[in-house]
Amino acid sequence: MRSALLLVALLAGCGGAPEPPLDIDRLSGAEVGAMAERELEAAYPAMAPGIVTCPDLDWELDASVRCVQVAELSEGRQVTIGGTVTVTDVTGGGRLHVELDDAVAEFGVTGTYLGSDLEARARARLDPDPTSVRCPYLSGPVGTTARCRVVQQGRTVVVLARITAVDPERHATSYTFDWPGSGPAGSKD
């Protein structure tokens, strides 16, 4: 996916900031990432919005940085894709070019989604209900695990979330929960 980014137009869209001076040395990574994400969302409205993280970018012709976009899709699916932002013009406010890689670098299930799923299962399984459920982001090949924590009456139980299948075409990860002392508690696509 390719798109160009006009600094003047984007900065002006952010509260009427003036055109950047021609003698700037670098743009902050936060500024580059925010502008790149806005441009990607405008150029590709069907693309899931995300957060682009970049290092600082030297303000000189052909200078470039590698950036990473993390986007959340439906059903807690999270994808990470790399990209390059390049300075293509430094005159009259300048231009940046944003190009995402052709392939997703990583995909998995957000910790928030995984935790909500585990909490629903814990409420059906435990009495009284848990007071807290926390899970990390889960990604990787089949067999990869993540340690979730279920707190009930001040006691913490570690439940493993285990990847049982991956579907790269859909960027989907299937998983199961392994409760201590018992078999899997069910799976979720």
mmCIF file of C-alpha atoms in Angstrom:
data_model
loop_
_atom_site.group_PDB
_atom_site.id
_atom_site.type_symbol
_atom_site.label_atom_id
_atom_site.label_comp_id
_atom_site.label_asym_id
_atom_site.label_seq_id
_atom_site.Cartn_x
_atom_site.Cartn_y
_atom_site.Cartn_z
ATOM 1 C CA MET A 1 0.000 0.000 0.000
ATOM 2 C CA ARG A 2 1.446 3.296 -0.951
ATOM 3 C CA SER A 3 0.465 6.827 -0.167
ATOM 4 C CA ALA A 4 2.046 10.243 0.007
ATOM 5 C CA LEU A 5 1.660 12.667 2.847
ATOM 6 C CA LEU A 6 1.732 16.429 2.519
ATOM 7 C CA LEU A 7 3.066 17.954 5.738
ATOM 8 C CA VAL A 8 1.412 21.316 5.288
ATOM 9 C CA ALA A 9 -2.084 19.882 4.814
ATOM 10 C CA LEU A 10 -1.805 17.505 7.728
ATOM 11 C CA LEU A 11 -0.287 19.984 10.133
ATOM 12 C CA ALA A 12 -2.893 22.560 9.156
ATOM 13 C CA GLY A 13 -5.560 19.955 9.910
ATOM 14 C CA CYS A 14 -4.245 19.666 13.451
ATOM 15 C CA GLY A 15 -5.547 22.904 14.925
ATOM 16 C CA GLY A 16 -4.217 25.332 12.344
ATOM 17 C CA ALA A 17 -0.500 24.834 12.983
ATOM 18 C CA PRO A 18 1.607 26.979 10.677
ATOM 19 C CA GLU A 19 3.632 25.506 7.838
ATOM 20 C CA PRO A 20 6.789 23.984 9.339
ATOM 21 C CA PRO A 21 9.871 26.142 8.880
ATOM 22 C CA LEU A 22 12.163 25.034 6.078
ATOM 23 C CA ASP A 23 15.125 24.871 8.459
ATOM 24 C CA ILE A 24 13.807 22.089 10.740
ATOM 25 C CA ASP A 25 16.318 19.318 11.411
ATOM 26 C CA ARG A 26 13.986 16.446 12.285
ATOM 27 C CA LEU A 27 10.406 15.423 12.964
ATOM 28 C CA SER A 28 9.618 13.585 16.187
ATOM 29 C CA GLY A 29 8.672 9.917 15.881
ATOM 30 C CA ALA A 30 5.297 10.651 17.478
ATOM 31 C CA GLU A 31 4.573 13.316 14.855
ATOM 32 C CA VAL A 32 5.693 11.082 11.958
ATOM 33 C CA GLY A 33 3.593 8.164 13.254
ATOM 34 C CA ALA A 34 0.464 10.270 13.762
ATOM 35 C CA MET A 35 0.717 11.833 10.317
ATOM 36 C CA ALA A 36 1.367 8.465 8.665
ATOM 37 C CA GLU A 37 -1.667 6.892 10.348
ATOM 38 C CA ARG A 38 -3.944 9.778 9.359
ATOM 39 C CA GLU A 39 -2.793 9.499 5.755
ATOM 40 C CA LEU A 40 -3.259 5.730 5.669
ATOM 41 C CA GLU A 41 -6.772 6.026 7.115
ATOM 42 C CA ALA A 42 -7.689 8.705 4.548
ATOM 43 C CA ALA A 43 -6.188 6.834 1.597
ATOM 44 C CA TYR A 44 -7.580 3.422 2.614
ATOM 45 C CA PRO A 45 -10.885 3.943 4.472
ATOM 46 C CA ALA A 46 -11.600 0.182 4.606
ATOM 47 C CA MET A 47 -8.300 -0.451 6.399
ATOM 48 C CA ALA A 48 -8.566 -0.985 10.148
ATOM 49 C CA PRO A 49 -7.296 2.075 12.025
ATOM 50 C CA GLY A 50 -4.301 1.552 14.217
ATOM 51 C CA ILE A 51 -1.330 3.182 15.839
ATOM 52 C CA VAL A 52 1.839 3.845 13.867
ATOM 53 C CA THR A 53 5.037 3.997 15.907
ATOM 54 C CA CYS A 54 8.136 5.551 14.338
ATOM 55 C CA PRO A 55 11.524 6.831 15.432
ATOM 56 C CA ASP A 56 12.462 10.461 14.806
ATOM 57 C CA LEU A 57 12.947 11.298 11.128
ATOM 58 C CA ASP A 58 15.786 13.483 9.842
ATOM 59 C CA TRP A 59 14.375 16.303 7.723
ATOM 60 C CA GLU A 60 16.482 15.785 4.618
ATOM 61 C CA LEU A 61 15.728 14.501 1.148
ATOM 62 C CA ASP A 62 15.513 10.673 0.954
ATOM 63 C CA ALA A 63 15.852 10.220 4.728
ATOM 64 C CA SER A 64 13.668 7.348 5.879
ATOM 65 C CA VAL A 65 12.667 5.407 8.973
ATOM 66 C CA ARG A 66 11.089 2.020 9.555
ATOM 67 C CA CYS A 67 7.763 2.230 11.362
ATOM 68 C CA VAL A 68 5.298 -0.309 12.754
ATOM 69 C CA GLN A 69 1.510 -0.129 12.569
ATOM 70 C CA VAL A 70 -0.528 -2.129 15.100
ATOM 71 C CA ALA A 71 -4.234 -2.441 14.277
ATOM 72 C CA GLU A 72 -7.071 -4.246 16.025
ATOM 73 C CA LEU A 73 -9.502 -6.134 13.814
ATOM 74 C CA SER A 74 -12.836 -7.691 14.786
ATOM 75 C CA GLU A 75 -13.026 -10.386 17.467
ATOM 76 C CA GLY A 76 -9.871 -9.230 19.209
ATOM 77 C CA ARG A 77 -7.557 -9.985 16.291
ATOM 78 C CA GLN A 78 -4.468 -7.790 16.292
ATOM 79 C CA VAL A 79 -2.089 -7.387 13.356
ATOM 80 C CA THR A 80 1.322 -5.773 13.168
ATOM 81 C CA ILE A 81 2.754 -4.571 9.863
ATOM 82 C CA GLY A 82 5.977 -2.755 9.119
ATOM 83 C CA GLY A 83 6.393 0.165 6.784
ATOM 84 C CA THR A 84 8.765 2.867 5.630
ATOM 85 C CA VAL A 85 8.297 6.628 5.761
ATOM 86 C CA THR A 86 10.574 8.601 3.454
ATOM 87 C CA VAL A 87 11.129 12.349 2.982
ATOM 88 C CA THR A 88 10.516 12.983 -0.730
ATOM 89 C CA ASP A 89 10.586 16.798 -0.735
ATOM 90 C CA VAL A 90 11.844 19.377 1.756
ATOM 91 C CA THR A 91 10.638 22.526 -0.058
ATOM 92 C CA GLY A 92 7.395 24.398 0.506
ATOM 93 C CA GLY A 93 6.384 22.453 3.596
ATOM 94 C CA GLY A 94 7.724 19.150 2.296
ATOM 95 C CA ARG A 95 6.353 15.718 1.482
ATOM 96 C CA LEU A 96 6.569 12.310 3.089
ATOM 97 C CA HIS A 97 5.853 8.987 1.401
ATOM 98 C CA VAL A 98 4.321 6.146 3.454
ATOM 99 C CA GLU A 99 4.693 2.565 2.220
ATOM 100 C CA LEU A 100 3.484 -0.432 4.209
ATOM 101 C CA ASP A 101 5.050 -3.842 3.712
ATOM 102 C CA ASP A 102 3.154 -6.339 1.580
ATOM 103 C CA ALA A 103 2.879 -8.920 4.380
ATOM 104 C CA VAL A 104 1.730 -8.766 8.005
ATOM 105 C CA ALA A 105 4.696 -9.198 10.376
ATOM 106 C CA GLU A 106 2.673 -10.726 13.227
ATOM 107 C CA PHE A 107 -0.889 -11.388 14.291
ATOM 108 C CA GLY A 108 -2.590 -12.668 17.422
ATOM 109 C CA VAL A 109 -5.302 -11.979 20.001
ATOM 110 C CA THR A 110 -5.354 -8.845 22.174
ATOM 111 C CA GLY A 111 -4.990 -9.292 25.902
ATOM 112 C CA THR A 112 -8.253 -7.403 26.444
ATOM 113 C CA TYR A 113 -10.243 -9.782 24.233
ATOM 114 C CA LEU A 114 -8.561 -12.868 25.675
ATOM 115 C CA GLY A 115 -9.217 -11.623 29.222
ATOM 116 C CA SER A 116 -12.902 -10.952 28.478
ATOM 117 C CA ASP A 117 -13.322 -14.444 27.057
ATOM 118 C CA LEU A 118 -11.579 -16.015 30.046
ATOM 119 C CA GLU A 119 -13.644 -13.910 32.472
ATOM 120 C CA ALA A 120 -16.893 -15.162 30.905
ATOM 121 C CA ARG A 121 -15.678 -18.748 31.211
ATOM 122 C CA ALA A 122 -14.488 -18.164 34.791
ATOM 123 C CA ARG A 123 -17.889 -16.744 35.798
ATOM 124 C CA ALA A 124 -19.535 -19.919 34.497
ATOM 125 C CA ARG A 125 -16.972 -22.116 36.266
ATOM 126 C CA LEU A 126 -16.268 -20.377 39.593
ATOM 127 C CA ASP A 127 -18.407 -19.418 42.550
ATOM 128 C CA PRO A 128 -18.105 -16.654 43.601
ATOM 129 C CA ASP A 129 -17.254 -14.795 40.415
ATOM 130 C CA PRO A 130 -13.653 -13.683 39.924
ATOM 131 C CA THR A 131 -12.761 -10.146 40.962
ATOM 132 C CA SER A 132 -10.100 -9.712 38.290
ATOM 133 C CA VAL A 133 -8.938 -11.403 35.082
ATOM 134 C CA ARG A 134 -5.842 -10.283 33.147
ATOM 135 C CA CYS A 135 -4.231 -11.757 30.058
ATOM 136 C CA PRO A 136 -1.368 -10.606 27.819
ATOM 137 C CA TYR A 137 -1.366 -10.393 24.034
ATOM 138 C CA LEU A 138 -1.187 -13.918 22.556
ATOM 139 C CA SER A 139 0.611 -14.602 19.276
ATOM 140 C CA GLY A 140 2.878 -17.169 17.705
ATOM 141 C CA PRO A 141 2.794 -20.677 16.307
ATOM 142 C CA VAL A 142 0.589 -23.540 17.501
ATOM 143 C CA GLY A 143 1.563 -24.494 21.048
ATOM 144 C CA THR A 144 2.557 -20.991 22.182
ATOM 145 C CA THR A 145 1.152 -20.152 25.625
ATOM 146 C CA ALA A 146 0.420 -17.013 27.616
ATOM 147 C CA ARG A 147 -0.167 -16.858 31.358
ATOM 148 C CA CYS A 148 -3.492 -15.312 32.371
ATOM 149 C CA ARG A 149 -4.302 -14.472 35.977
ATOM 150 C CA VAL A 150 -7.709 -15.015 37.518
ATOM 151 C CA VAL A 151 -8.195 -13.493 40.982
ATOM 152 C CA GLN A 152 -10.982 -14.874 43.159
ATOM 153 C CA GLN A 153 -11.344 -14.029 46.858
ATOM 154 C CA GLY A 154 -7.766 -12.744 47.023
ATOM 155 C CA ARG A 155 -6.306 -15.920 45.519
ATOM 156 C CA THR A 156 -4.629 -15.858 42.107
ATOM 157 C CA VAL A 157 -4.942 -18.794 39.726
ATOM 158 C CA VAL A 158 -2.780 -18.949 36.599
ATOM 159 C CA VAL A 159 -4.654 -20.182 33.537
ATOM 160 C CA LEU A 160 -2.688 -20.874 30.377
ATOM 161 C CA ALA A 161 -4.038 -19.663 27.057
ATOM 162 C CA ARG A 162 -2.645 -22.030 24.413
ATOM 163 C CA ILE A 163 -2.678 -21.488 20.633
ATOM 164 C CA THR A 164 -4.330 -24.448 18.916
ATOM 165 C CA ALA A 165 -4.454 -23.174 15.303
ATOM 166 C CA VAL A 166 -3.493 -20.178 13.192
ATOM 167 C CA ASP A 167 -5.070 -18.979 9.948
ATOM 168 C CA PRO A 168 -2.696 -16.541 8.233
ATOM 169 C CA GLU A 169 -5.212 -15.658 5.500
ATOM 170 C CA ARG A 170 -7.748 -14.402 8.067
ATOM 171 C CA HIS A 171 -5.086 -13.298 10.593
ATOM 172 C CA ALA A 172 -6.939 -15.472 13.102
ATOM 173 C CA THR A 173 -5.626 -17.363 16.105
ATOM 174 C CA SER A 174 -7.603 -20.171 17.770
ATOM 175 C CA TYR A 175 -6.846 -20.914 21.396
ATOM 176 C CA THR A 176 -7.899 -22.906 24.420
ATOM 177 C CA PHE A 177 -7.625 -22.259 28.153
ATOM 178 C CA ASP A 178 -5.862 -24.812 30.341
ATOM 179 C CA TRP A 179 -7.024 -24.521 33.951
ATOM 180 C CA PRO A 180 -4.719 -25.868 36.669
ATOM 181 C CA GLY A 181 -5.595 -29.433 37.591
ATOM 182 C CA SER A 182 -7.942 -30.018 34.663
ATOM 183 C CA GLY A 183 -8.044 -30.263 30.899
ATOM 184 C CA PRO A 184 -8.769 -27.448 28.473
ATOM 185 C CA ALA A 185 -11.726 -25.234 29.278
ATOM 186 C CA GLY A 186 -12.800 -24.856 25.659
ATOM 187 C CA SER A 187 -11.516 -23.070 22.616
ATOM 188 C CA LYS A 188 -12.317 -19.908 20.734
ATOM 189 C CA ASP A 189 -11.638 -18.960 17.127
#
